[in-house]
Short mmCIF file of C-alpha atoms in Angstrom, two decimals:
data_model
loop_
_atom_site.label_atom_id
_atom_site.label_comp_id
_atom_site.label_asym_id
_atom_site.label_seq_id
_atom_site.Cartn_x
_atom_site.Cartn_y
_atom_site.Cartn_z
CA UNK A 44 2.67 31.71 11.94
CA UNK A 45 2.00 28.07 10.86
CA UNK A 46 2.03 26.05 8.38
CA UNK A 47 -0.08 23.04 6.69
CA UNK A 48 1.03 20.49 4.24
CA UNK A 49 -1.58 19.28 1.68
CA UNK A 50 -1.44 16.71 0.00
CA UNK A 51 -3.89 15.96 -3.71
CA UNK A 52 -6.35 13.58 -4.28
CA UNK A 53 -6.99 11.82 -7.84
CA UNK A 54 -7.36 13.65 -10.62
CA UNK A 55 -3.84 15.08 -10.16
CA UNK A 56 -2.18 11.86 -11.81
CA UNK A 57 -0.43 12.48 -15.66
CA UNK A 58 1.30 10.21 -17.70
CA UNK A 59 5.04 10.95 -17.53
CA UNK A 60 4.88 11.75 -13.54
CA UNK A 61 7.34 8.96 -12.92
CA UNK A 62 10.00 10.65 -15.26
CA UNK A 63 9.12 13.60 -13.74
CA UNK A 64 9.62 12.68 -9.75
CA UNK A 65 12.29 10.41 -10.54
CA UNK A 66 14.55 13.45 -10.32
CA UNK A 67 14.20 12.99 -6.48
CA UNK A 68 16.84 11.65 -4.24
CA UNK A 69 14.79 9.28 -2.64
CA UNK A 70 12.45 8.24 -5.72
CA UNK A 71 14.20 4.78 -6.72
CA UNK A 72 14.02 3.44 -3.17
CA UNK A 73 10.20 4.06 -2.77
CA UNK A 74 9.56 3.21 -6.17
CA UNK A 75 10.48 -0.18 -5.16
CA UNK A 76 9.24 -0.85 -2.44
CA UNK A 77 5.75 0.16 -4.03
CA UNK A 78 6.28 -2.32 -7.19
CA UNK A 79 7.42 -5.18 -4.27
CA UNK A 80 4.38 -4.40 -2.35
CA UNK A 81 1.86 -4.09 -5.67
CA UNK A 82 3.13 -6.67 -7.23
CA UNK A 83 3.43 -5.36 -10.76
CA UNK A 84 5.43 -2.40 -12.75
CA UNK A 85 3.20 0.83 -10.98
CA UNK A 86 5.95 2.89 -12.67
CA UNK A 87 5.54 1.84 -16.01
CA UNK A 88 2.09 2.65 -15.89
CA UNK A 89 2.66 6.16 -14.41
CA UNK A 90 4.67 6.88 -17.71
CA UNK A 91 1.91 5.35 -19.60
CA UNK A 92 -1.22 5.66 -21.33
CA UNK A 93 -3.54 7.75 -19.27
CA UNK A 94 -6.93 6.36 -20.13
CA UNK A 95 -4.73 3.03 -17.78
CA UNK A 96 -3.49 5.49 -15.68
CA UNK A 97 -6.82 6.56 -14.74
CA UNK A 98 -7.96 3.74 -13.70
CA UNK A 99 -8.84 4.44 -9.89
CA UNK A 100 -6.79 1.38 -8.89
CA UNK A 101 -3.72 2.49 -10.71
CA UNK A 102 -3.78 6.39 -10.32
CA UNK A 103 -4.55 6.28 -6.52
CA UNK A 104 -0.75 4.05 -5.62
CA UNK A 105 0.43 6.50 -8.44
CA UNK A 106 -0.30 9.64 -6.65
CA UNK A 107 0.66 8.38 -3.42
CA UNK A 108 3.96 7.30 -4.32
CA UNK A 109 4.75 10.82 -5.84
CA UNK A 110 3.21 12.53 -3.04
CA UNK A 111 5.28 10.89 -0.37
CA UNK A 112 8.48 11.36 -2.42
CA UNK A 113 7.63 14.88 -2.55
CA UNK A 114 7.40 14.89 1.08
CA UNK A 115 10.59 13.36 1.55
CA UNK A 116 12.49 15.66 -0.53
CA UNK A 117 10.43 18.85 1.11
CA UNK A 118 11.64 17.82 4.37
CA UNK A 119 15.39 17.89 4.25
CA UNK A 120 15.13 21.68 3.49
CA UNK A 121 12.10 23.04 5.14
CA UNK A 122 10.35 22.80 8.33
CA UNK A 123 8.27 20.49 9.49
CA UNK A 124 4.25 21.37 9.54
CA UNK A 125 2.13 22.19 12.15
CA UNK A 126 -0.82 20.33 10.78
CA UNK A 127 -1.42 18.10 7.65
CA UNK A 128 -4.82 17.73 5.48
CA UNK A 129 -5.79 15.36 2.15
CA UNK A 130 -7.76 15.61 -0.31
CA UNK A 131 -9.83 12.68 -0.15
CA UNK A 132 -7.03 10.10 -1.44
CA UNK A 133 -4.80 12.69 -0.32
CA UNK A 134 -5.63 11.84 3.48
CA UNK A 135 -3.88 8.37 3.06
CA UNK A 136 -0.78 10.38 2.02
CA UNK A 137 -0.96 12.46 5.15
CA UNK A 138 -1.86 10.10 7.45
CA UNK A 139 1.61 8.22 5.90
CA UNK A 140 4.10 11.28 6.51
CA UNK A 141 2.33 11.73 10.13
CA UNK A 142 3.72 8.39 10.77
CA UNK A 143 0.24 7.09 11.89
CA UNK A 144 1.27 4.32 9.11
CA UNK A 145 4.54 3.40 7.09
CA UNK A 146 4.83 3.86 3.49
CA UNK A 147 4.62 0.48 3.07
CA UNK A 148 1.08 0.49 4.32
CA UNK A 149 -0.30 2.89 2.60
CA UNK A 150 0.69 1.97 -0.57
CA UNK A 151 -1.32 -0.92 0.02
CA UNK A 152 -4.37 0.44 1.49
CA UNK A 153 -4.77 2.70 -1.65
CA UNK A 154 -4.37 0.21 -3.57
CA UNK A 155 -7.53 -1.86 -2.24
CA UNK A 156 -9.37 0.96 -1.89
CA UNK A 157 -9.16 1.90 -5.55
CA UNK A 158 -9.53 -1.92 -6.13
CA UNK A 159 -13.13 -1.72 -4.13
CA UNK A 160 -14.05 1.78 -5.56
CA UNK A 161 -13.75 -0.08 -8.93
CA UNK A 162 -16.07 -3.35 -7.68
CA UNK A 163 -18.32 -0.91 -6.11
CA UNK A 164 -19.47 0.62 -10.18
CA UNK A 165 -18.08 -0.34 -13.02
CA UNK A 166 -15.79 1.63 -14.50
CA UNK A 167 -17.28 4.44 -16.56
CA UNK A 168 -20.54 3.74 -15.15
CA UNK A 169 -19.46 6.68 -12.55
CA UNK A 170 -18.18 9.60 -13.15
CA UNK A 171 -17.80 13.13 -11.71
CA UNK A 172 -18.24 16.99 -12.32
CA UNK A 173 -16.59 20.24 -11.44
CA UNK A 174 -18.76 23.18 -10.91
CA UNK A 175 -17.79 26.72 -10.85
CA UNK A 176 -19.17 30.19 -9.47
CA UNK A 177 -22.86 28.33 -8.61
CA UNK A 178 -23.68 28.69 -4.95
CA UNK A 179 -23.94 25.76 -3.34
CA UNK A 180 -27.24 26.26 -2.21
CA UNK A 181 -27.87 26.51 -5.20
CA UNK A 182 -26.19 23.00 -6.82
CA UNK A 183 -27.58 21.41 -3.12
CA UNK A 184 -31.25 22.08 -4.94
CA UNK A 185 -30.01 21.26 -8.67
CA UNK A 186 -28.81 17.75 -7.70
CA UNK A 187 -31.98 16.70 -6.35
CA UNK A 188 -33.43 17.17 -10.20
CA UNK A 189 -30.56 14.33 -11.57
CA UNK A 190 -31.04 10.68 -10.88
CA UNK A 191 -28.40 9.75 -8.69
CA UNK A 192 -26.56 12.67 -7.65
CA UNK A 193 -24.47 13.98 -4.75
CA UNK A 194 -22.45 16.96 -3.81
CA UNK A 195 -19.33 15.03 -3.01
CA UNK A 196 -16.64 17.72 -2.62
CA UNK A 197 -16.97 20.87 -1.45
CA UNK A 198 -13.83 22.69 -2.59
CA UNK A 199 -14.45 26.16 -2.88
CA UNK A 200 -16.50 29.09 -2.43
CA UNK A 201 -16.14 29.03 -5.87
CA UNK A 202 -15.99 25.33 -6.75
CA UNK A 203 -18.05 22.20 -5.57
CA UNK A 204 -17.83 18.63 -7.25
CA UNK A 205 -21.09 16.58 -8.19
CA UNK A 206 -20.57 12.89 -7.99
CA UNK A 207 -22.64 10.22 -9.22
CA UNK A 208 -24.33 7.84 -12.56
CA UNK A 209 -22.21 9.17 -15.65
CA UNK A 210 -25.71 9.40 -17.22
CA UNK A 211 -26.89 11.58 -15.05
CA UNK A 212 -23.15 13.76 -14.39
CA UNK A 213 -23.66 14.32 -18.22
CA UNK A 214 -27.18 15.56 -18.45
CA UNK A 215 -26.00 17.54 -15.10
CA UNK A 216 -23.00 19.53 -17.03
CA UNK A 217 -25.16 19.68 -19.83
CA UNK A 218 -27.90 21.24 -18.56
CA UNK A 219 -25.38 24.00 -16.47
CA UNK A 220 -23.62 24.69 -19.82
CA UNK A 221 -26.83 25.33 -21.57
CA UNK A 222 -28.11 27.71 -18.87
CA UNK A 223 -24.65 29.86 -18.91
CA UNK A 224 -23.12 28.28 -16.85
CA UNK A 225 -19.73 26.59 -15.93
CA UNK A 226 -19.19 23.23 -14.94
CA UNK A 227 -16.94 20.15 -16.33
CA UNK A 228 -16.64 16.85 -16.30
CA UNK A 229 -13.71 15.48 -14.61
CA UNK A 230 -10.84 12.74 -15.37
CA UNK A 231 -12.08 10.02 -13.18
CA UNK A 232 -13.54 6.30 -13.55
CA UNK A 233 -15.66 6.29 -10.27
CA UNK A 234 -18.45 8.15 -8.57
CA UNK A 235 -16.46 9.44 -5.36
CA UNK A 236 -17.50 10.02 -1.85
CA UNK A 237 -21.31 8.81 -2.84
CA UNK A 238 -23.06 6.07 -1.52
CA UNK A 239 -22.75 4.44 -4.51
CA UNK A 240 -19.49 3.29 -2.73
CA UNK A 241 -20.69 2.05 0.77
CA UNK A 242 -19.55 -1.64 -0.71
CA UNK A 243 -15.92 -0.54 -0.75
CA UNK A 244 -15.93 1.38 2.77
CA UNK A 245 -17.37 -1.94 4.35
CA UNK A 246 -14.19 -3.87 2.67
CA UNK A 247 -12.08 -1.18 3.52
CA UNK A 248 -13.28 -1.32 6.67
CA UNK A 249 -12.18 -4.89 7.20
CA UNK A 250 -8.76 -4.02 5.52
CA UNK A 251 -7.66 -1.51 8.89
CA UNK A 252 -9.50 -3.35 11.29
CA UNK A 253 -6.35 -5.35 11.87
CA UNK A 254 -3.81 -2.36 11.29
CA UNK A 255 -2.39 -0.55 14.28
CA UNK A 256 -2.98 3.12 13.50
CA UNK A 257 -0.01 4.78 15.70
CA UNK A 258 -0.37 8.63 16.81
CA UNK A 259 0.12 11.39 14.54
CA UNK A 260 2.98 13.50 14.65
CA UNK A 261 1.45 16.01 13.21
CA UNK A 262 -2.39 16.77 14.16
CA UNK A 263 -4.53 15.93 10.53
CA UNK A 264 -7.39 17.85 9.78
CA UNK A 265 -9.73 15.23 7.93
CA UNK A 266 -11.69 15.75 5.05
CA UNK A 267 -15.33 13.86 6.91
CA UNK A 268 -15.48 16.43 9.64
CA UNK A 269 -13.28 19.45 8.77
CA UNK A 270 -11.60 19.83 11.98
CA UNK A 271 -8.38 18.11 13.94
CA UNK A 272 -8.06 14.51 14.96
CA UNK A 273 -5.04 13.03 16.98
CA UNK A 274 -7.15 9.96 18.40
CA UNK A 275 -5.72 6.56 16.01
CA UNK A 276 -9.17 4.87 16.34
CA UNK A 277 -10.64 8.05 15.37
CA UNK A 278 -8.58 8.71 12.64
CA UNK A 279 -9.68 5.20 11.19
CA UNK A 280 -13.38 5.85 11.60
CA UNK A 281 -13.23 8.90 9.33
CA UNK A 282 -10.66 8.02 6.78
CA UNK A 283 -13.53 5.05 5.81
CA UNK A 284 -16.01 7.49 6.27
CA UNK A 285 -14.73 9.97 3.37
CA UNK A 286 -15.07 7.12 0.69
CA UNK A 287 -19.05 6.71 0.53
CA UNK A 288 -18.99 10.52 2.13
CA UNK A 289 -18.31 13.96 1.10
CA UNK A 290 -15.50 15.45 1.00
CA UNK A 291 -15.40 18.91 3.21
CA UNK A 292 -12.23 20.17 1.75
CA UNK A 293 -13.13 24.01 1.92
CA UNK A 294 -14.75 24.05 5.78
CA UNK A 295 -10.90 22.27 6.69
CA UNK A 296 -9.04 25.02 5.18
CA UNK A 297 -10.99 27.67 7.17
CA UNK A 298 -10.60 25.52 9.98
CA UNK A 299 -6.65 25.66 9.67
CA UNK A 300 -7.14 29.34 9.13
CA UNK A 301 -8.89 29.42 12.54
CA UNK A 302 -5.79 27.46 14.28
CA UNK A 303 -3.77 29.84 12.71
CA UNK A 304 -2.42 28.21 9.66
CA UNK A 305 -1.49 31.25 7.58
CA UNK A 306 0.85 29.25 4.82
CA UNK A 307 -0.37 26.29 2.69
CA UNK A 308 2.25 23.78 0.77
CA UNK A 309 0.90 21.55 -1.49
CA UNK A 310 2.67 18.31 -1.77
CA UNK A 311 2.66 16.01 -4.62
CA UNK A 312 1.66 15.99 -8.39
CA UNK A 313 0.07 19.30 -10.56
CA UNK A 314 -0.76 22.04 -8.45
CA UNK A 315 -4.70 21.76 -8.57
CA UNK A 316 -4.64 22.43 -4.71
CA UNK A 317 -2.23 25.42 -4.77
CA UNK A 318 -4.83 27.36 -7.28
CA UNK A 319 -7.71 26.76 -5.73
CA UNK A 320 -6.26 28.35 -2.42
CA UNK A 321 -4.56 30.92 -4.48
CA UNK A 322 -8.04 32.04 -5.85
CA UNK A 323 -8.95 32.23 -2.29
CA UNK A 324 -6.30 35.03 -1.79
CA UNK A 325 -4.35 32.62 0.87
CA UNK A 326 -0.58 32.32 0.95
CA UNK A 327 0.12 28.80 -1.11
CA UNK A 328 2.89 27.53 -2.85
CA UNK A 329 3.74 24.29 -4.51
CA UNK A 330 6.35 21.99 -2.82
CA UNK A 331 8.29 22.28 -6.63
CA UNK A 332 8.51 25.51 -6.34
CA UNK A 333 10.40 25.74 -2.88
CA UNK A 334 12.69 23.40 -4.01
CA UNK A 335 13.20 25.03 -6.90
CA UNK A 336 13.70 28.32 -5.60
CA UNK A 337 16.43 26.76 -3.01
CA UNK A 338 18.00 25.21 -5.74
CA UNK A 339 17.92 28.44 -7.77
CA UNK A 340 19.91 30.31 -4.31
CA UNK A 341 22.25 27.54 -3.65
CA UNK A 342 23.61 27.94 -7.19
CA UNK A 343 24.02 31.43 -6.75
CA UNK A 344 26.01 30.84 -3.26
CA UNK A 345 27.81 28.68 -4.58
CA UNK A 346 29.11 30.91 -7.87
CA UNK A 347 30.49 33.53 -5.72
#
């Protein structure tokens, strides 16, 4: 029996998420140290509006921050994992609580890369799309019909994300909706894992050039290749390789399967992660949820 702890990418960010995870022990410390490292109030805009929030330079730090104080909190009660995965942003977050980087560095480096995601397209100029129960051969062939299209995530067997010109993500859901079918456009200001972004890996690039990436304590399987790296220099090739690249978030879940990963805890804000694996019929639970339910026994211990 083992166990994987994954953590979300953007899209899981909310306005109100810093009232919400300031309930955690260790919340005020990181908090800030991410404002000291930012620069500016991260936590005011976390409780703020959410067209700001959504910015990709603001809601990237945002999730991060929440993520790793989930983390923290998970692990005083439950044991460790035997392997970690992201999704996309979420692979900064793991790479953090694997120790191949402090906290401190990570909330930096997501930072600059939503900072360079933003200078790569304007905001709004990019956008993305969720599709749902169309084979991907089948969206692989649709794409190639839309101006500036990609498959950037592939989630699901039921769900894959198009990224790419809002123009084009717009005439994409549009054209899916007319012909009965499902497919949305999502809450983001960029077009992901395209390489409409090859500007921002280069600069991210030259951002972890000069960072010592230290060995993983846990092995991470990463989102570029779907499978387990331990090797630091390797780990740094393919977390810049994700940003202009897609996202192979369903082939790294089977892979954990095949290692024997047979429990999945997602770790940081909304529970996106948790239903998509729960629609898969695989044993997931959100990190809330343990805690809750621990919470929810020690009470009753302690009544009798």
């Amino acid at each position: 029996m083992k166990l994987a702890y994954i953590f979300p990418g953007q899209g899981s960010q909310y306005s109100g998420m810093a009232s919400d995870f300031s309930k955690y022990e260790s919340w005020d410390n990181y908090a800030k140290v991410a404002n000291d490292v930012l620069g500016f109030d991260l936590i005011e805009i976390m409780d703020g509006d959410e067209e700001v929030l959504k910015l990709t330079e603001n809601a990237q730090p945002a999730i991060y921050l929440a993520s790793y104080v989930a983390f923290t909190e998970l692990r005083k009660y439950f044991r460790e994992p035997d392997f970690v995965a992201g999704h996309s942003l979420g692979e900064y977050t793991a790479l953090a609580v694997a120790g191949v980087y402090d906290f401190e560095t990570g909330i930096y480096l997501v930072r600059k890369r939503g900072e360079y995601i933003s200078q790569a397209m304007k905001p709004g100029e990019g956008s993305m799309a969720a599709v749902i129960g169309v084979s991907i051969e089948e969206i692989e062939e649709l794409v190639r019909k839309f101006e500036g299209l990609y498959v950037a995530n592939y989630n699901s067997e039921e769900q894959t994300v198009v990224s790419g010109k809002s123009e084009s993500i717009k005439s994409f859901v549009k054209y899916l909706t007319e012909n009965g079918r499902r497919a949305l456009e999502l809450k983001v200001s960029g077009p992901f894992h395209t390489p409409f972004l090859e500007s921002a890996r280069e600069k991210m690039a030259a951002e972890v050039e000069h960072i010592k990436f230290k060995q993983p304590k846990y092995p991470i399987v990463m989102n570029s290749v779907a499978r387990e790296i331990t090797d630091p220099e390797q780990i740094k090739h393919y977390v810049l390789e994700q940003i202009s690249g897609p996202v192979y978030w369903k082939q790294s879940i089977d892979r954990m399967i095949t290692l024997g990963v047979n429990e999945f805890v997602e770790v940081g804000p909304k529970n996106v992660l948790t239903s998509m694996l729960k629609k898969a019929k695989l044993n997931a639970k959100h990190f809330s949820t343990l805690i809750e339910t621990r919470n929810l026994t020690e009470g009753v211990t302690g009544g009798r």
